[in-house]
Backbone as numpy.savetxt, mean C-alpha at the origin, in Angstrom:
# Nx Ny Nz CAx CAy CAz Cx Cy Cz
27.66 9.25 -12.33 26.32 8.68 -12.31 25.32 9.81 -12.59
24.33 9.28 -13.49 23.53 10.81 -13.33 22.43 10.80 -12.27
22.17 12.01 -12.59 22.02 12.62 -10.67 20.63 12.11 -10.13
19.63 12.06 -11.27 18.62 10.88 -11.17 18.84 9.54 -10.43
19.46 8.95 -11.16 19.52 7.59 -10.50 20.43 7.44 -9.23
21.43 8.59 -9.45 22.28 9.25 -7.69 21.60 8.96 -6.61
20.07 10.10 -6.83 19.14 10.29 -5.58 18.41 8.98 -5.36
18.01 8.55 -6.60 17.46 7.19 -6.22 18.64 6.30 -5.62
20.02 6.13 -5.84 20.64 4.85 -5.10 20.72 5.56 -3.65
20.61 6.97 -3.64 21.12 7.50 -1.82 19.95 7.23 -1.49
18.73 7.68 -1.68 17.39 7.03 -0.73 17.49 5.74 -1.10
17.67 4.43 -1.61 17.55 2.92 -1.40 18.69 2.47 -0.30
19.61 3.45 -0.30 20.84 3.09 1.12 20.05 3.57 2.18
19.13 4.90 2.27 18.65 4.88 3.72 17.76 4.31 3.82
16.98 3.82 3.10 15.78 2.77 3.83 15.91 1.50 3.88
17.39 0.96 3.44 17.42 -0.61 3.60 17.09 -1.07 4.98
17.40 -0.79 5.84 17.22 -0.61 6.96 15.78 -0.96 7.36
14.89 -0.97 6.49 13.38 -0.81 6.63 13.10 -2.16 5.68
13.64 -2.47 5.31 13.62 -3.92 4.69 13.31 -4.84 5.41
13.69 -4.73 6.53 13.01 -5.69 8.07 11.52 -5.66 8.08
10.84 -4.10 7.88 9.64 -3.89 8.58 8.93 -4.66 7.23
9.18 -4.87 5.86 8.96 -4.74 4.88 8.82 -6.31 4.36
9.37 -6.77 5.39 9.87 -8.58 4.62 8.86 -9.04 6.28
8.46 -8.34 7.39 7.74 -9.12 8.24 6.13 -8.61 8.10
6.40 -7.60 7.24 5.07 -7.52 6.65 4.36 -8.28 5.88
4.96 -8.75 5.04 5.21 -9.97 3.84 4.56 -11.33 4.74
5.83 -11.67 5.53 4.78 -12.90 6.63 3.89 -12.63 7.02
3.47 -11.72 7.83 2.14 -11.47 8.06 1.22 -11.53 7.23
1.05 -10.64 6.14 0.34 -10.83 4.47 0.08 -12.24 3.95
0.98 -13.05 4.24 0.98 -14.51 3.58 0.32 -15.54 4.37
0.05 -15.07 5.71 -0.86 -15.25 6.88 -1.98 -15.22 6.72
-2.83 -13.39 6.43 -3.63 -13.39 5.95 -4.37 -13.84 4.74
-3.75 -13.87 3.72 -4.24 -14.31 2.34 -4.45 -16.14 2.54
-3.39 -16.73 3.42 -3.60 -17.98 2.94 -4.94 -18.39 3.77
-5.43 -17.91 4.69 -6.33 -17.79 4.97 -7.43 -17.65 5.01
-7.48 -16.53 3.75 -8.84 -16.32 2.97 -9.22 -14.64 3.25
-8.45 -14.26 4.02 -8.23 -12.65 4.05 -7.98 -11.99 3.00
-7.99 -10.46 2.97 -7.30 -10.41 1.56 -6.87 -8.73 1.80
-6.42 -8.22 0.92 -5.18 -7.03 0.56 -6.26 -6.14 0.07
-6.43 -4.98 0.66 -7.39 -3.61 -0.12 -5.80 -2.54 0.17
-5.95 -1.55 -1.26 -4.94 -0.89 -1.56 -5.33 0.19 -2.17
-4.55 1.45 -1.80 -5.29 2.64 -1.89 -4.08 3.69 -2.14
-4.28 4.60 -3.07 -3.57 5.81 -3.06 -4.14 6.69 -4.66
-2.99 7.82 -4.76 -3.87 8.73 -5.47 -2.74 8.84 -6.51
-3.39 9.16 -8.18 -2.05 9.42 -9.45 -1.27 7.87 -9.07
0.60 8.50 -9.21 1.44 7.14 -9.25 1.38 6.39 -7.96
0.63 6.82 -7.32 0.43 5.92 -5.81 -0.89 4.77 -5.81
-1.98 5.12 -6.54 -2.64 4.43 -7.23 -2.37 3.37 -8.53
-0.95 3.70 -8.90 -1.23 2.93 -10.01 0.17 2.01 -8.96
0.67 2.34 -8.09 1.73 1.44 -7.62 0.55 0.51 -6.58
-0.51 1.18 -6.24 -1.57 0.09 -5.62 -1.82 -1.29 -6.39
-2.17 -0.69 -7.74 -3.03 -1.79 -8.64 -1.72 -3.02 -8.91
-0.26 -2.29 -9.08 0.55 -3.52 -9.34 0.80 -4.08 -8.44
0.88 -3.71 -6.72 0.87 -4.36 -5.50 -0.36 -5.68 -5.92
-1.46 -5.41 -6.33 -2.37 -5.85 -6.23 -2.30 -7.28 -7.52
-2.12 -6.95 -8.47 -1.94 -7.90 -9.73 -0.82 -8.71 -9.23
-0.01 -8.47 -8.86 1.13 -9.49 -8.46 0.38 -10.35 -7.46
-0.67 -10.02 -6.44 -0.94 -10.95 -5.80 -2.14 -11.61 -6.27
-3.23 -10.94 -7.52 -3.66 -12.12 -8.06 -3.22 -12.55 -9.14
-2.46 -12.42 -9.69 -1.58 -12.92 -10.80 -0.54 -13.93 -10.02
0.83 -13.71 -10.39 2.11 -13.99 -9.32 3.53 -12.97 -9.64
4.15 -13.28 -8.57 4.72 -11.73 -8.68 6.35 -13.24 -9.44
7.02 -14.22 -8.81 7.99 -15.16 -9.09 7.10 -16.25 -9.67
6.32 -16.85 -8.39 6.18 -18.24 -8.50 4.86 -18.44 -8.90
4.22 -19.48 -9.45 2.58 -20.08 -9.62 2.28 -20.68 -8.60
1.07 -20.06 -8.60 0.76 -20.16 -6.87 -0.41 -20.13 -7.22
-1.45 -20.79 -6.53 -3.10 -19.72 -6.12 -3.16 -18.17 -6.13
-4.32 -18.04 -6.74 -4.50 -16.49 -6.78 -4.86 -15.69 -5.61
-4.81 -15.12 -4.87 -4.71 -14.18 -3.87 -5.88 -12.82 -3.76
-6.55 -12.46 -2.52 -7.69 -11.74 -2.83 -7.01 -10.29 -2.44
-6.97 -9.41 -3.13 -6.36 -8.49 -3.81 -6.71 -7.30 -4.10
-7.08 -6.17 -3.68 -8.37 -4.75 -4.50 -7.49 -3.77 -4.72
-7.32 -3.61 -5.47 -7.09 -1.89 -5.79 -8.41 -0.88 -6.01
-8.37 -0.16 -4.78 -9.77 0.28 -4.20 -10.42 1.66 -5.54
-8.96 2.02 -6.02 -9.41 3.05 -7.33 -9.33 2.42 -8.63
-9.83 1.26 -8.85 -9.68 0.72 -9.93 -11.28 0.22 -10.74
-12.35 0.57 -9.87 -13.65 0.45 -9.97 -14.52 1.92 -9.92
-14.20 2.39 -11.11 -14.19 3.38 -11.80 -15.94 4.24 -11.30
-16.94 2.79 -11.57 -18.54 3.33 -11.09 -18.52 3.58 -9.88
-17.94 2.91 -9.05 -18.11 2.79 -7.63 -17.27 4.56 -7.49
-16.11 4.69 -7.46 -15.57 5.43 -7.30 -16.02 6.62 -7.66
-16.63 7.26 -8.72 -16.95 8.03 -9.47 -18.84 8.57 -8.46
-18.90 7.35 -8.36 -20.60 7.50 -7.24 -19.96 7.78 -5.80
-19.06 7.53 -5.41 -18.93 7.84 -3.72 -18.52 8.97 -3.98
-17.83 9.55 -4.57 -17.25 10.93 -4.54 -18.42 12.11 -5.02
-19.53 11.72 -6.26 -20.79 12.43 -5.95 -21.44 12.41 -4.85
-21.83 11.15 -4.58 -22.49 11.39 -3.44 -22.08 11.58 -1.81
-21.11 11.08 -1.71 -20.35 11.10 -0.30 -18.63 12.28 -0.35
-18.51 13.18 -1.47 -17.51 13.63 -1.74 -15.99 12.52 -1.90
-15.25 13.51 -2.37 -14.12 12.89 -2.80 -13.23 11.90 -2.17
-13.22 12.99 -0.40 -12.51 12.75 0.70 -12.93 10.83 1.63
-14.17 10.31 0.56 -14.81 9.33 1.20 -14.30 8.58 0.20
-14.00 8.56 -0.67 -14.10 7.30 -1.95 -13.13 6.13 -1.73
-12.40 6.03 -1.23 -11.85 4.40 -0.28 -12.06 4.23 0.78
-12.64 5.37 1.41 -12.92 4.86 2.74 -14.44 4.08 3.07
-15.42 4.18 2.16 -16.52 3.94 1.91 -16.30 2.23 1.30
-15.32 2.12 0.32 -14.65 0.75 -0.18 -14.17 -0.08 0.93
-13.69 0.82 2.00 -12.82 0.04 3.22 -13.96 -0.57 3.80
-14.67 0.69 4.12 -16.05 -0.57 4.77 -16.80 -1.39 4.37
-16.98 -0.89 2.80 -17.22 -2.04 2.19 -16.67 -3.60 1.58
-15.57 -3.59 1.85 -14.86 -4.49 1.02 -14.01 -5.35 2.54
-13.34 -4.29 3.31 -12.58 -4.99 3.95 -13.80 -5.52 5.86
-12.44 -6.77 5.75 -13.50 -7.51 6.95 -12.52 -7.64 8.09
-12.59 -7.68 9.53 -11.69 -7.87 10.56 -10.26 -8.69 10.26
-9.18 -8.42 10.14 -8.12 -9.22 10.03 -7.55 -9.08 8.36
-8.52 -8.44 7.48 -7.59 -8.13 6.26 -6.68 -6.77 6.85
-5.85 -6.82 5.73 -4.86 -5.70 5.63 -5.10 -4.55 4.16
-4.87 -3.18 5.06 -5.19 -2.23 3.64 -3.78 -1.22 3.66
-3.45 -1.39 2.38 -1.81 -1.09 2.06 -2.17 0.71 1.79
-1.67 1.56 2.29 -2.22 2.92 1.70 -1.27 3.44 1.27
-0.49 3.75 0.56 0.29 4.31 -0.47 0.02 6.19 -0.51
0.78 7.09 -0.16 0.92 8.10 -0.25 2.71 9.01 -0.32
2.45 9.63 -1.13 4.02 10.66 -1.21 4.32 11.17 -0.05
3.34 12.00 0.05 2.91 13.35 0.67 2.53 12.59 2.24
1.71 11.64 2.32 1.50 11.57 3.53 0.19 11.95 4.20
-0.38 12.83 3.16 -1.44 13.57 3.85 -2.63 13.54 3.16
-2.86 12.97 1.85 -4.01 12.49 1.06 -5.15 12.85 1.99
-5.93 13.25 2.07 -7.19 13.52 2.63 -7.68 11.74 2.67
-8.19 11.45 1.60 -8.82 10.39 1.20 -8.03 9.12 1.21
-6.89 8.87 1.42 -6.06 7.98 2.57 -6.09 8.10 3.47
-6.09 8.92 4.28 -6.47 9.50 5.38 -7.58 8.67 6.04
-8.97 8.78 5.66 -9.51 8.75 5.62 -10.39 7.11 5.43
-9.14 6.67 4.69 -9.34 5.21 4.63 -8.65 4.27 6.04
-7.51 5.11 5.84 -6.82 4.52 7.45 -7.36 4.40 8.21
-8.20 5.64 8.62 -9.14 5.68 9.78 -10.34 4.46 9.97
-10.91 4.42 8.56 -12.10 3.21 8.29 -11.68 1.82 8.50
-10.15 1.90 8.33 -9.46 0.54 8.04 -9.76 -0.19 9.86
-8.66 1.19 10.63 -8.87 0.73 12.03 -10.46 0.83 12.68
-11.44 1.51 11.84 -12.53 1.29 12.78 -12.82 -0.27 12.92
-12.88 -0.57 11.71 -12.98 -1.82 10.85 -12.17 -2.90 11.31
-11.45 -3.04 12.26 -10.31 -4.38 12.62 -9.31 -4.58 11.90
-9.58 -3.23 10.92 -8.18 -3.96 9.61 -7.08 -3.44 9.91
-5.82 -4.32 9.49 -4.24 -3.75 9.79 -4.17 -2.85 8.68
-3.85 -1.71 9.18 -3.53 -0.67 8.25 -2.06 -0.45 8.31
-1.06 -0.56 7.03 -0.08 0.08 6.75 0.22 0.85 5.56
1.36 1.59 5.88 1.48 2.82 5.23 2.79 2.66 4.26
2.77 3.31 2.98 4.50 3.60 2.31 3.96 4.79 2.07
4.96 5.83 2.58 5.04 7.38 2.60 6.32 7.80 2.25
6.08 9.11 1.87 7.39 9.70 1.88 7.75 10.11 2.98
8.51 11.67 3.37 9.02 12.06 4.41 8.39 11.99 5.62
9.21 11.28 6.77 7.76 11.66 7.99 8.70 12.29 9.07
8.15 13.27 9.95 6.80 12.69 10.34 5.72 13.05 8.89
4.37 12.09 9.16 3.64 12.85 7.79 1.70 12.17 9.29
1.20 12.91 8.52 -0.29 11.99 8.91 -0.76 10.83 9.15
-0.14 10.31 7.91 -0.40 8.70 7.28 -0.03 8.12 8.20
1.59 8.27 8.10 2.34 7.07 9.20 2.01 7.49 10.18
1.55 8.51 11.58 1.01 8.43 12.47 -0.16 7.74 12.47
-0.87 7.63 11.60 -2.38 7.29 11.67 -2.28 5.57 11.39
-1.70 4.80 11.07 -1.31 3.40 10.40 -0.57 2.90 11.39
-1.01 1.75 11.34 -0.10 0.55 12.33 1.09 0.26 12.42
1.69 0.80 11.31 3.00 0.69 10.26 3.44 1.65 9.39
4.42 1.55 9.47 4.77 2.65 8.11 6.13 2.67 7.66
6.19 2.69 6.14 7.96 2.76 5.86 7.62 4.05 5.35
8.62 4.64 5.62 8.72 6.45 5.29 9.59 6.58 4.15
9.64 7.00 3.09 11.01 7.25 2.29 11.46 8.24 2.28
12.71 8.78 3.01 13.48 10.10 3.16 13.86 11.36 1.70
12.96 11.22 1.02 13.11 11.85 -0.78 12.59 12.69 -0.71
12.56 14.19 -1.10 11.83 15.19 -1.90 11.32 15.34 -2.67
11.66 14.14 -3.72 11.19 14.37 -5.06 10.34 12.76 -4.85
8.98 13.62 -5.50 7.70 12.45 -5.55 8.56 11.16 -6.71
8.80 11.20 -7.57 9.53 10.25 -8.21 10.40 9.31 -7.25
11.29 9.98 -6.84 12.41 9.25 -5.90 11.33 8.60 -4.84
10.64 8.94 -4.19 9.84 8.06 -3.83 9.11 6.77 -4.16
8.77 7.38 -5.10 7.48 6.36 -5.41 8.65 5.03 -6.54
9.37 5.51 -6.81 10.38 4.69 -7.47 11.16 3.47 -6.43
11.13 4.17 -5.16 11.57 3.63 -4.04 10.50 3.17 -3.06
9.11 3.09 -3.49 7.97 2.67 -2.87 7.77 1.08 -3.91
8.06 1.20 -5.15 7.67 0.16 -6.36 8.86 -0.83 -5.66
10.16 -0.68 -5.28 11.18 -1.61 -4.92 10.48 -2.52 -3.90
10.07 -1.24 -2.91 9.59 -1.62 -1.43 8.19 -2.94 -1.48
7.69 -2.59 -2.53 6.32 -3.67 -3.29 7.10 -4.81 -3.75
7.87 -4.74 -4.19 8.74 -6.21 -5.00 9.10 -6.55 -3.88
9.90 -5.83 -2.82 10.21 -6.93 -2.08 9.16 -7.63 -0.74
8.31 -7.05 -0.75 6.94 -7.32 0.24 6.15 -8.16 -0.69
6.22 -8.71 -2.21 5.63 -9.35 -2.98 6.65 -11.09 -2.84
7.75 -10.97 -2.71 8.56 -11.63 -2.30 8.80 -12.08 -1.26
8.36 -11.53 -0.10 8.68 -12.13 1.40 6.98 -12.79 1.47
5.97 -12.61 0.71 4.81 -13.19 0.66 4.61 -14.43 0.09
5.53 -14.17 -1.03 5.30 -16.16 -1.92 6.48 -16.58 -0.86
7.73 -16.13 -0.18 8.73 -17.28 0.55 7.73 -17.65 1.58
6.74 -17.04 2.13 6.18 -17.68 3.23 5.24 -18.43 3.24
4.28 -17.82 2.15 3.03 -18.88 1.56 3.32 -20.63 1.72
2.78 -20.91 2.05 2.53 -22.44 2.31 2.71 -23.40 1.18
């Protein structure tokens, strides 16, 4: 096997295990949304762009046709983003979105490798001032993130790839335990 896809099948054997936390997250999520709640999502580079497809699957559909789902990928509003970080620095630019966007009882998905994003960080914190369920997909922990979050799946990898490759699975199947529960 080559050694690429090696490391990726040995980290998807240790976190199956986390497939629990991952599929009752999903119910919960399908809770909120059908509700009228909605999903703010946050991270930085491929953690940002694994936000925005978390996010399109739930206003798009990830299997089934369904109602569209309220949904943000918090770095995807380029003015907004580009003005909080002039004016409020870098370290604010979703967390400024969190308060703006999210309301008691949504959920904000924060996506980090590393764990320690300043500016995830930072959103977590806004999330819980805010009433919002904050969870985490990280890489190795202990890390910041997952202390700081309500939740957290950790992925045991070194290599930011093997992660985040194993964070995109972890989204399909939390996109999936959301349409089985949806109403």
């Amino acid at each position: 096997m080559d050694s690429h896809l090696e490391k990726l099948w040995n980290t998807l054997e240790k976190v199956d295990g986390q497939s629990v936390t991952v599929r009752a997250w999903g119910a919960k999520l399908a809770s909120v949304l059908a509700s009228g709640g909605r999903l703010l999502a946050c991270g930085n580079g491929g953690s940002a762009a694994e936000a925005q497809h978390l996010t399109a699957e739930l206003v798009g559909r990830f299997t089934d046709d369904r109602r569209p789902y309220a949904a943000i990928p918090l770095h995807a509003d380029g003015s907004s983003l580009t003005a909080i970080a002039n004016d409020f620095g870098a370290e604010e630019v979703y967390a400024r979105q969190v308060r703006a966007h999210g309301r008691p009882g949504d959920v904000l998905m924060c996506l980090s490798t590393s764990g320690a994003s300043p500016n995830v960080l930072a959103a977590a914190r806004a999330a819980q001032e805010g009433g919002i369920l904050a969870w985490a997909m990280t890489g190795p922990a202990p890390n910041p993130l997952a202390a700081l979050c309500d939740d957290a799946v950790a992925v045991p990898a070194k290599e930011t790839a093997t992660v985040q490759e194993v964070h995109l699975a972890m989204i399909h199947l939390l996109c999936h335990a959301v349409e089985e529960a949806l109403p």
